[in-house]
N, CA, C and O of each residue as an XYZ file, in Angstrom:
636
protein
N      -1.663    -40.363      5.841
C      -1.728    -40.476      4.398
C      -0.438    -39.928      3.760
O       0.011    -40.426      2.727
N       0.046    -39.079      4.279
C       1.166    -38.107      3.586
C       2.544    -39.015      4.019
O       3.651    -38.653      3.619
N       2.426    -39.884      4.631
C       3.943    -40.922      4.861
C       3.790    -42.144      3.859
O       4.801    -42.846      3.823
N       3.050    -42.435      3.276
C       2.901    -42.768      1.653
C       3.731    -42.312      0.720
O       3.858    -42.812     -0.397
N       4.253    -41.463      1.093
C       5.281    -40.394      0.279
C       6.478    -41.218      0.324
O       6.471    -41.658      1.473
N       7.561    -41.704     -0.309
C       9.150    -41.782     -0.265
C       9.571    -40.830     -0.002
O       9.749    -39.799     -0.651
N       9.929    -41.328      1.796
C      11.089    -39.974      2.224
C      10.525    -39.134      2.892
O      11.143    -38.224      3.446
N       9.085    -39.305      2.972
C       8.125    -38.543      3.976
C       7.971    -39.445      5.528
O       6.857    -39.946      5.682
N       8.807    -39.642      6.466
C       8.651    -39.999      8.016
C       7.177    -38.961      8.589
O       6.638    -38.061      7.946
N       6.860    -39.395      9.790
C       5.866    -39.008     10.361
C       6.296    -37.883     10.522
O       5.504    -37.008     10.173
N       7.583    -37.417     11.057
C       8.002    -35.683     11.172
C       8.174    -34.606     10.416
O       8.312    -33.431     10.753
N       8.145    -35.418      8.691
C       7.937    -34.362      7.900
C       6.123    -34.536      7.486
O       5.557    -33.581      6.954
N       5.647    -35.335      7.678
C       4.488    -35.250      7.457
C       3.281    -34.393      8.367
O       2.178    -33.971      8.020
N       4.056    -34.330      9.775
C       3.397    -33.636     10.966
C       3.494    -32.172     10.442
O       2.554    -31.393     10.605
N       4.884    -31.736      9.679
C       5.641    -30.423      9.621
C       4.664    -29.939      8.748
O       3.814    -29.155      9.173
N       4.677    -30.456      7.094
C       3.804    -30.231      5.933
C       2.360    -30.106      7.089
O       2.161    -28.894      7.004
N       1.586    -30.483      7.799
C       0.345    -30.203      7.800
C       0.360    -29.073      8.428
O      -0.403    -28.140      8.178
N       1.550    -29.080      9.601
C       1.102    -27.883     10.388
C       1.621    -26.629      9.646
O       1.200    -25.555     10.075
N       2.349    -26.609      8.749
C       2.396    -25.492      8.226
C       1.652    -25.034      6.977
O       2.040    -24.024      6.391
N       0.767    -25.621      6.610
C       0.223    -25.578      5.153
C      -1.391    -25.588      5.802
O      -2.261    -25.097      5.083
N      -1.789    -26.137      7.141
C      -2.734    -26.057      7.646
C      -3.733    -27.306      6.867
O      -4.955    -27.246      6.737
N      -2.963    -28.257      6.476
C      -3.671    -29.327      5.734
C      -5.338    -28.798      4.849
O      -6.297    -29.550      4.675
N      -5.277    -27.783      4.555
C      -6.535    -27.373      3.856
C      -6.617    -26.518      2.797
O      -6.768    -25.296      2.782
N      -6.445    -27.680      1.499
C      -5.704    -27.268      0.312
C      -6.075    -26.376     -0.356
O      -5.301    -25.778     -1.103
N      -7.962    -25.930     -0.192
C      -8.810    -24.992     -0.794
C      -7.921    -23.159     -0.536
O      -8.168    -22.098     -1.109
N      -6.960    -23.462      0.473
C      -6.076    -22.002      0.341
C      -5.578    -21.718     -1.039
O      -5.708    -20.643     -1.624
N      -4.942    -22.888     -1.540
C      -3.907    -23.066     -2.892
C      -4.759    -23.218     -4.218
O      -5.201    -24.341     -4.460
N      -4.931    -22.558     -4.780
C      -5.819    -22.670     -6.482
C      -5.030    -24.051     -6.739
O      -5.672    -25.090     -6.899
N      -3.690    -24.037     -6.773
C      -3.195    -25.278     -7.624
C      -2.340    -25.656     -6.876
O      -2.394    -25.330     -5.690
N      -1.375    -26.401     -7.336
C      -0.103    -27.159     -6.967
C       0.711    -25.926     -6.615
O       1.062    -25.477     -5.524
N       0.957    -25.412     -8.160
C       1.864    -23.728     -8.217
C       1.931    -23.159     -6.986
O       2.888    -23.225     -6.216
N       0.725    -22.506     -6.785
C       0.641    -21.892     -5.649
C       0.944    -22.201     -4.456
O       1.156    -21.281     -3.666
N       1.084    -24.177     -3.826
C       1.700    -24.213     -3.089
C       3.018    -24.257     -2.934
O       3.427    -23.922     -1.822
N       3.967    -24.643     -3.902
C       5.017    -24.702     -4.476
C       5.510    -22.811     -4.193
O       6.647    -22.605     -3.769
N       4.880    -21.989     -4.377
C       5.222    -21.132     -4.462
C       4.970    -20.711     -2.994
O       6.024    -20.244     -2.560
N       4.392    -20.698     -2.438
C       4.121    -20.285     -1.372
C       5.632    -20.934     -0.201
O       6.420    -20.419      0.593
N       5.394    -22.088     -0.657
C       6.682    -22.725     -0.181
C       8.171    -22.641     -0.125
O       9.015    -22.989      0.701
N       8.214    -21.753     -1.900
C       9.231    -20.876     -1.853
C      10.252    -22.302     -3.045
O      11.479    -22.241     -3.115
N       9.582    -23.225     -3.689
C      10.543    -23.962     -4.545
C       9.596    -24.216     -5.967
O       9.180    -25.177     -6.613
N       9.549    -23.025     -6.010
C       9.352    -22.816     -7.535
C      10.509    -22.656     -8.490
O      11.483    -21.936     -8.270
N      10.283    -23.541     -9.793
C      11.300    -23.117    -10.609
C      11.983    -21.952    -11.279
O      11.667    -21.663    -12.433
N      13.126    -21.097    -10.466
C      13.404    -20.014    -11.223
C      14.030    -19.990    -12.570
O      14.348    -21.044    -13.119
N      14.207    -18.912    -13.086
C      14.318    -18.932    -14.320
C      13.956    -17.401    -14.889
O      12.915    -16.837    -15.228
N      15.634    -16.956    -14.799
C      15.123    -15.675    -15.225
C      16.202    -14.824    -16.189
O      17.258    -14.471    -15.664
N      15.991    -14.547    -17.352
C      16.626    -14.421    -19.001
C      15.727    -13.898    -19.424
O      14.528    -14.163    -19.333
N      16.551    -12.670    -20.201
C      15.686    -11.211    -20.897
C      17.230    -11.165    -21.953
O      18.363    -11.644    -21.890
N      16.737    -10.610    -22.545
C      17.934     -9.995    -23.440
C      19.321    -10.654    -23.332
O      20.399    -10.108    -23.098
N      19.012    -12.117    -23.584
C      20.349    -13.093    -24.105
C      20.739    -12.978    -22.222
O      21.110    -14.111    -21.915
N      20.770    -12.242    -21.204
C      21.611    -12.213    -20.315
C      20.185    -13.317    -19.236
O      18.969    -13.488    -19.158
N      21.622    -13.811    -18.568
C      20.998    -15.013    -17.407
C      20.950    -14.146    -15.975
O      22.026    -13.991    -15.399
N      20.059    -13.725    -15.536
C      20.070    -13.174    -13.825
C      19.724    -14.433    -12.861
O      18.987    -15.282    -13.361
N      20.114    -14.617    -11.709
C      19.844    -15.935    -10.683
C      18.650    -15.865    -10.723
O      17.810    -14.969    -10.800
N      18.672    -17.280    -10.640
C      17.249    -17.871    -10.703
C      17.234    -18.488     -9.199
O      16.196    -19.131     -9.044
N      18.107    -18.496     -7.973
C      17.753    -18.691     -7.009
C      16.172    -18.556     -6.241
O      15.339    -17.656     -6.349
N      16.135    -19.829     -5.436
C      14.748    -20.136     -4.742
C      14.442    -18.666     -3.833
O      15.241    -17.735     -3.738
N      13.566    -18.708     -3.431
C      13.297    -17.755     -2.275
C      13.122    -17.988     -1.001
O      12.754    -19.138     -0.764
N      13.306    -17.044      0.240
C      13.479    -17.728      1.311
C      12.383    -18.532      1.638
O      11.295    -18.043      1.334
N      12.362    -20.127      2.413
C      10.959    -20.117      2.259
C      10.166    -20.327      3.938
O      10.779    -19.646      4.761
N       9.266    -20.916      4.412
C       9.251    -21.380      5.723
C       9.813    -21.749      6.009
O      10.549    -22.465      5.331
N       9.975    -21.502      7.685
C      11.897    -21.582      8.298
C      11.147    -22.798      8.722
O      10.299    -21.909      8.647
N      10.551    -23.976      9.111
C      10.159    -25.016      9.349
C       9.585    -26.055      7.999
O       9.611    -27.284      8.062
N       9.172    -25.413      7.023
C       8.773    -26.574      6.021
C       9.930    -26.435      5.033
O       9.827    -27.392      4.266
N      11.033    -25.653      4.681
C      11.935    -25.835      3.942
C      12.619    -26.728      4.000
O      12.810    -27.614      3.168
N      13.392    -26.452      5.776
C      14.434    -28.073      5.763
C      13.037    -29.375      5.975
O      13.341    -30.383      5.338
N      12.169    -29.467      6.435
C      11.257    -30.794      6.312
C      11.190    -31.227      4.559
O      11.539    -32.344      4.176
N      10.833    -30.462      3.887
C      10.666    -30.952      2.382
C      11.999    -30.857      2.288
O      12.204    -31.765      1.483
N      13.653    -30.151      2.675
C      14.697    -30.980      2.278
C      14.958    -32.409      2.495
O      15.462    -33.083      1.596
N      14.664    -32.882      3.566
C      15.054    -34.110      4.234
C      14.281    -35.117      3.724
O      14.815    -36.225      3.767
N      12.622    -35.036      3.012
C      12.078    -35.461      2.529
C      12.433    -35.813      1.113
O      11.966    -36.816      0.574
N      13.255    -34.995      0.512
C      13.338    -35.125     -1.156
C      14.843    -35.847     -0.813
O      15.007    -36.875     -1.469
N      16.083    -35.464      0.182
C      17.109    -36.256     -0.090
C      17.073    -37.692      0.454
O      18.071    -38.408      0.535
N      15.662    -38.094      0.868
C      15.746    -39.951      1.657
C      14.746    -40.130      0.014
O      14.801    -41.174     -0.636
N      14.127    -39.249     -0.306
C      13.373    -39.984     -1.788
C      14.637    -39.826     -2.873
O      14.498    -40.169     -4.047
N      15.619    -39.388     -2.465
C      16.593    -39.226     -3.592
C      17.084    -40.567     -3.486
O      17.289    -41.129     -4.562
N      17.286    -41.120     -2.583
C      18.064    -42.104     -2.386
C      17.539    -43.572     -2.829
O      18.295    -44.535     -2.959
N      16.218    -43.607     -3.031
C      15.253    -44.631     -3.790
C      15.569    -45.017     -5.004
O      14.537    -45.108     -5.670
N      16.663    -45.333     -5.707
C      17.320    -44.967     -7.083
C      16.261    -45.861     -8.115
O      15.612    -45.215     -8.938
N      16.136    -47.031     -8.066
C      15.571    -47.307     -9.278
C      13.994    -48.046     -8.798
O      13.312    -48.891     -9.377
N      13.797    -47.351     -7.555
C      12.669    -48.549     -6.844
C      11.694    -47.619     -6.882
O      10.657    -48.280     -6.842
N      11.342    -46.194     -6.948
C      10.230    -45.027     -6.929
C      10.458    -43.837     -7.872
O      11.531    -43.253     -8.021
N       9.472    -43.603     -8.393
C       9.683    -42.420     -9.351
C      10.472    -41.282     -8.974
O      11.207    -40.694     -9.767
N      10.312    -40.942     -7.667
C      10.796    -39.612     -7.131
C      12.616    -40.022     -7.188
O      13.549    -39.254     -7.423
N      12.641    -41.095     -6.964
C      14.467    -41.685     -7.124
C      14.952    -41.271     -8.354
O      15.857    -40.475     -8.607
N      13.799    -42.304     -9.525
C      14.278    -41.435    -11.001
C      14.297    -40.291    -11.435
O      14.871    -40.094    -12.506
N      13.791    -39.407    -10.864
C      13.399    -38.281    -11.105
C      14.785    -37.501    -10.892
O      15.291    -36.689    -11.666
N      15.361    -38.021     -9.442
C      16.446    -37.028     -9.177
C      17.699    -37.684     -9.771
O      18.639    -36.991    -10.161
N      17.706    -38.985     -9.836
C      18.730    -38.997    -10.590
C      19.166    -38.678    -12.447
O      20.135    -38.643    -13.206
N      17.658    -38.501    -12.427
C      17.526    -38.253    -14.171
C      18.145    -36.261    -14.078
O      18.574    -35.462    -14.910
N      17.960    -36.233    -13.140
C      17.751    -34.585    -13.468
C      19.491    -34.274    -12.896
O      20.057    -33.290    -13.374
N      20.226    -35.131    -11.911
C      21.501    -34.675    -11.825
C      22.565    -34.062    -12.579
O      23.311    -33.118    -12.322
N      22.443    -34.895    -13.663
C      23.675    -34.747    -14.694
C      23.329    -33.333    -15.295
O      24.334    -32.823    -15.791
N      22.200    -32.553    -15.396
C      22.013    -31.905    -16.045
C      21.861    -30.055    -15.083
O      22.296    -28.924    -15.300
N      21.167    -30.583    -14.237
C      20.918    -29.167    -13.403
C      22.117    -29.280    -12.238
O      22.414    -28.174    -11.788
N      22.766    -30.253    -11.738
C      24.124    -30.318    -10.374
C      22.857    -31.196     -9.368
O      21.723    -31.442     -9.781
N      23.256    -31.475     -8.335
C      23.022    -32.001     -7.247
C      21.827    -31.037     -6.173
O      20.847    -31.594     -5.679
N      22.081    -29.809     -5.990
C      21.429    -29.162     -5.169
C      20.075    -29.090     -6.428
O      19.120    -29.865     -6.486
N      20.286    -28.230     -7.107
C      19.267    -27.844     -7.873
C      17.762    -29.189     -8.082
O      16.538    -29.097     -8.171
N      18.555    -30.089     -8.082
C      17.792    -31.263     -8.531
C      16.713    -31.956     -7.181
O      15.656    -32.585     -7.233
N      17.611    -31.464     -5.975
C      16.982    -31.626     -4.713
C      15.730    -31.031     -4.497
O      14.714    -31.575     -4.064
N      15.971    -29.331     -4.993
C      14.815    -28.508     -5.013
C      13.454    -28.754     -6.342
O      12.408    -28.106     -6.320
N      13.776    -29.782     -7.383
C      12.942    -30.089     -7.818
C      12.574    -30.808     -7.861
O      11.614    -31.001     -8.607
N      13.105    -31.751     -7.053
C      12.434    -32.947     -5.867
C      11.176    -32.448     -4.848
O      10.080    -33.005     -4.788
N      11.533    -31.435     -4.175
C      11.134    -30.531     -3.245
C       9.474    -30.553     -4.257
O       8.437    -31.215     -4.251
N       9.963    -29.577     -4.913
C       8.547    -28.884     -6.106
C       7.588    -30.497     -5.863
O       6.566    -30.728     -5.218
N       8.506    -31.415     -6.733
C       7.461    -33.008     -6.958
C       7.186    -33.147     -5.841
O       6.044    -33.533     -6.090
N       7.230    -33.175     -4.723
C       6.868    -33.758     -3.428
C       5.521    -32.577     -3.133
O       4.374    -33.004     -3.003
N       5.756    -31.434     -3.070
C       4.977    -30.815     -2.747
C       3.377    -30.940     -3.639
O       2.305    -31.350     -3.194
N       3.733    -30.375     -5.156
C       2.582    -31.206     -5.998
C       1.526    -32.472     -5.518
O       0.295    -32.497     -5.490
N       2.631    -33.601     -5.123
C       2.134    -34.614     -4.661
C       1.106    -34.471     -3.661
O      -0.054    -34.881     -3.695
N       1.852    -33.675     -2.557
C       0.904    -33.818     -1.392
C      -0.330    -32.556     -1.593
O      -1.210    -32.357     -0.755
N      -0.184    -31.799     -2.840
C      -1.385    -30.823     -2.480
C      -2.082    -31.800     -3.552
O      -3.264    -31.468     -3.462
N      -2.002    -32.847     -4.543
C      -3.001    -33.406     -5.034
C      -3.831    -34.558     -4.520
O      -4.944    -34.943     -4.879
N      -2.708    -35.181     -3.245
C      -3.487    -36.059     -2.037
C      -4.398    -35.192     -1.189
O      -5.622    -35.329     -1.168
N      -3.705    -34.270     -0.474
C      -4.771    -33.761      0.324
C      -6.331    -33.044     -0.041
O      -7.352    -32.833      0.613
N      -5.817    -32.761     -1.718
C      -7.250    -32.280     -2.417
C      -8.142    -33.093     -2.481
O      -9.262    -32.717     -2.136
N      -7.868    -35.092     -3.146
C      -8.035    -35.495     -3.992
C      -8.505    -36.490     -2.506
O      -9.406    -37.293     -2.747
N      -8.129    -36.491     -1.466
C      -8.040    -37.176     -0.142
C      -7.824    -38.681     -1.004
O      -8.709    -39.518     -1.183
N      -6.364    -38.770     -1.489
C      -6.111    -40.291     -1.856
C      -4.481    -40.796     -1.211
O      -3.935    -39.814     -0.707
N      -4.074    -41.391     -1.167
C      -2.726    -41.966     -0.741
C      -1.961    -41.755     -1.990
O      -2.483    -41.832     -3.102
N      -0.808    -41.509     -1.799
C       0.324    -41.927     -2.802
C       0.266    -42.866     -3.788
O       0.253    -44.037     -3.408
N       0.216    -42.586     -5.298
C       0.529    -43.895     -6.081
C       1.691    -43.701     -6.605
O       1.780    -42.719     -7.342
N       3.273    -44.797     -6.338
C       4.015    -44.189     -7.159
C       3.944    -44.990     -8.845
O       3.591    -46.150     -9.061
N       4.348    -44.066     -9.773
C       4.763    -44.086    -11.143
C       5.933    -45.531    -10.997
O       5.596    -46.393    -11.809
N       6.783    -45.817    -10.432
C       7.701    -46.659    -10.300
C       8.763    -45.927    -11.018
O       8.580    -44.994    -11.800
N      10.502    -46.727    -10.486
C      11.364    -46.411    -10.797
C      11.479    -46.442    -12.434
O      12.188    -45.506    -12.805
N      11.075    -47.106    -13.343
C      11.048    -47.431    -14.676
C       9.799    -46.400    -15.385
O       9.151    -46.962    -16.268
N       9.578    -45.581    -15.210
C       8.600    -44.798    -15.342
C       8.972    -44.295    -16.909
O       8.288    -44.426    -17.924
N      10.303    -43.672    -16.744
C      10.503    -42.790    -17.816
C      11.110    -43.496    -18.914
O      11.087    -42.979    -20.031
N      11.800    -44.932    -18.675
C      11.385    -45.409    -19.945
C      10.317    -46.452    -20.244
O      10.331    -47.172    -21.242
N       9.649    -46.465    -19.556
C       8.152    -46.977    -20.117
C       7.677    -46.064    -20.869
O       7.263    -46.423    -21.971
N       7.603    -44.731    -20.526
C       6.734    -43.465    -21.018
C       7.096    -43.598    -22.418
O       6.222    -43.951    -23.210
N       8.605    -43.293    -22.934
C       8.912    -43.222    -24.162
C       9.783    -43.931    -24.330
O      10.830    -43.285    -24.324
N      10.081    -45.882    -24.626
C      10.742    -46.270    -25.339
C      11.829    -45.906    -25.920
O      12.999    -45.949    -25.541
N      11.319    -45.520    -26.936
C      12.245    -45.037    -28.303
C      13.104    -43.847    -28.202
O      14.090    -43.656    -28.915
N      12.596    -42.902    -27.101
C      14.122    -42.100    -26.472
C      14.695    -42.751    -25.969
O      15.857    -42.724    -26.373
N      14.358    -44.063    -24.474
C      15.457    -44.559    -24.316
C      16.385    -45.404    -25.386
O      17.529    -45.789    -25.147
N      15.917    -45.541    -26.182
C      16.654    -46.689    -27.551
C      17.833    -45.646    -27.996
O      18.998    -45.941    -28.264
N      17.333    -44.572    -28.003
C      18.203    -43.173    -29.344
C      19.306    -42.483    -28.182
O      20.329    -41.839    -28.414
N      18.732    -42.846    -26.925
C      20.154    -42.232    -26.030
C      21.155    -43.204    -25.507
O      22.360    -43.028    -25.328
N      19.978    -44.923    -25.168
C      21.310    -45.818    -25.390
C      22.492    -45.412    -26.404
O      23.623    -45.074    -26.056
N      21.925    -45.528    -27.979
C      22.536    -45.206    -29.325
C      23.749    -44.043    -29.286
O      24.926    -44.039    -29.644
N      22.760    -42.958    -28.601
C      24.129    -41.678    -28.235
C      25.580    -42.134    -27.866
O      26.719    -41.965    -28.303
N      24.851    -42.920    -26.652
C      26.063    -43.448    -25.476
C      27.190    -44.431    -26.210
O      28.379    -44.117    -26.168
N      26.710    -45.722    -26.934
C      27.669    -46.093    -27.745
C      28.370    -45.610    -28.997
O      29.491    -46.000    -29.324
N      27.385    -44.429    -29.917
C      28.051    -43.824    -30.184
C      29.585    -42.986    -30.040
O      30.545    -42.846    -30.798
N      29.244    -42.503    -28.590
C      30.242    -41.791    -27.936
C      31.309    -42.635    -27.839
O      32.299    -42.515    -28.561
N      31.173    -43.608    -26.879
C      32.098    -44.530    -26.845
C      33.096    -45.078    -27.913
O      34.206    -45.505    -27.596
N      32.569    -45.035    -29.386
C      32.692    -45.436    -30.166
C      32.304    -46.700    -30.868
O      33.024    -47.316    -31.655
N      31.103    -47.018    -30.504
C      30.499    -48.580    -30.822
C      29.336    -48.097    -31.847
O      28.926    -46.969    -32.122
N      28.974    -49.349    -32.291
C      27.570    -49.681    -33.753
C      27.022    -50.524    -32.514
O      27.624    -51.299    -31.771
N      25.671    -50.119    -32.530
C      24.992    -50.749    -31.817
C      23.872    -51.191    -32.702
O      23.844    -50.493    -33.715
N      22.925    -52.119    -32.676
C      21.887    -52.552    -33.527
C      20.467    -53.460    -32.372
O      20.629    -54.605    -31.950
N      19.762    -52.988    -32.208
C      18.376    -53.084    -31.406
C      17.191    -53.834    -32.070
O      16.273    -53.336    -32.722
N      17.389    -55.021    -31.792
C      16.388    -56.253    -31.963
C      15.526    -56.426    -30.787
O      15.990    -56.530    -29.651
N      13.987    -56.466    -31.118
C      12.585    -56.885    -29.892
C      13.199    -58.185    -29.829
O      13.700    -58.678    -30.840
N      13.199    -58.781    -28.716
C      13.333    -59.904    -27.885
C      11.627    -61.068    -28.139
O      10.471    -60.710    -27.914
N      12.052    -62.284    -28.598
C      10.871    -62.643    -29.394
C      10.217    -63.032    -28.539
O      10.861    -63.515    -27.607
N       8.960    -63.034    -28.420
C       7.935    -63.821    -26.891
C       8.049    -65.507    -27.369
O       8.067    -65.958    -28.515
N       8.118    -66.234    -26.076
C       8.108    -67.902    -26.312
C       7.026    -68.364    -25.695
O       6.774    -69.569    -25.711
């Protein structure tokens, strides 16, 4: 069930069970496996000052498996959500960072299959502008802005 995943081969799927013990009732939530796993989102700012938000060490066997898993789903660019996901998130967090919150989505995933005992559905590569339209319309707009263009956005009429 867990090679349903983009980027999940039978060897990271063997890895995830044997180390998580495929029996999700350990984990209250997603969080907790995510955390346990060690790719939780850090994030840590007190008093205007930024301290590392670096991951923590995590299982010396399911860390690199969920790496290898999130960089073959990275590579899915416009064909699976987990593709958009990392390429939406590059420009903004760098390359590594974006891997590890690949990592996080993958993991989520598989503790809501193994709870939920269902297969993978993906969202598809077009996910995020299906979701909200009209941001993608206002960041096209940014972009020619920048460039220096007037852009003007007409619905395409049905025949």
């Amino acid at each position: 069930m867990l090679q349903t995943l983009p980027g999940a081969s039978r060897g990271v799927a063997e890895v995830i069970i044997a180390e998580t013990g495929g029996d999700m009732s350990r984990f209250r939530t997603a969080g907790h496996l995510a955390s346990c796993a060690g790719v939780c989102p850090g994030h840590h700012e007190s008093a205007g000052r930024r301290r590392s938000g670096r991951r923590r060490h995590s299982n010396r066997w399911l860390g690199p498996a969920l790496g290898t898993a999130a960089m073959a789903a990275s590579r899915t660019r416009d064909t699976t959500y987990l593709g958009a996901r990392y390429h939406r998130l590059v420009p903004r967090l760098g390359k590594k960072k974006a891997v590890v919150a690949l990592e996080h989505s993958i993991l989520t995933a598989v503790w809501h299959m193994l709870t939920d005992d269902v297969t993978y559905r993906d969202l598809g590569g077009d996910y995020f502008t299906r979701r909200d339209p009209e941001q993608a319309i206002r960041r096209l707009a940014r972009q020619a802005d920048a460039l220096g263009f007037t852009v003007r956005f007409d619905p395409i009429e049905a025949t």
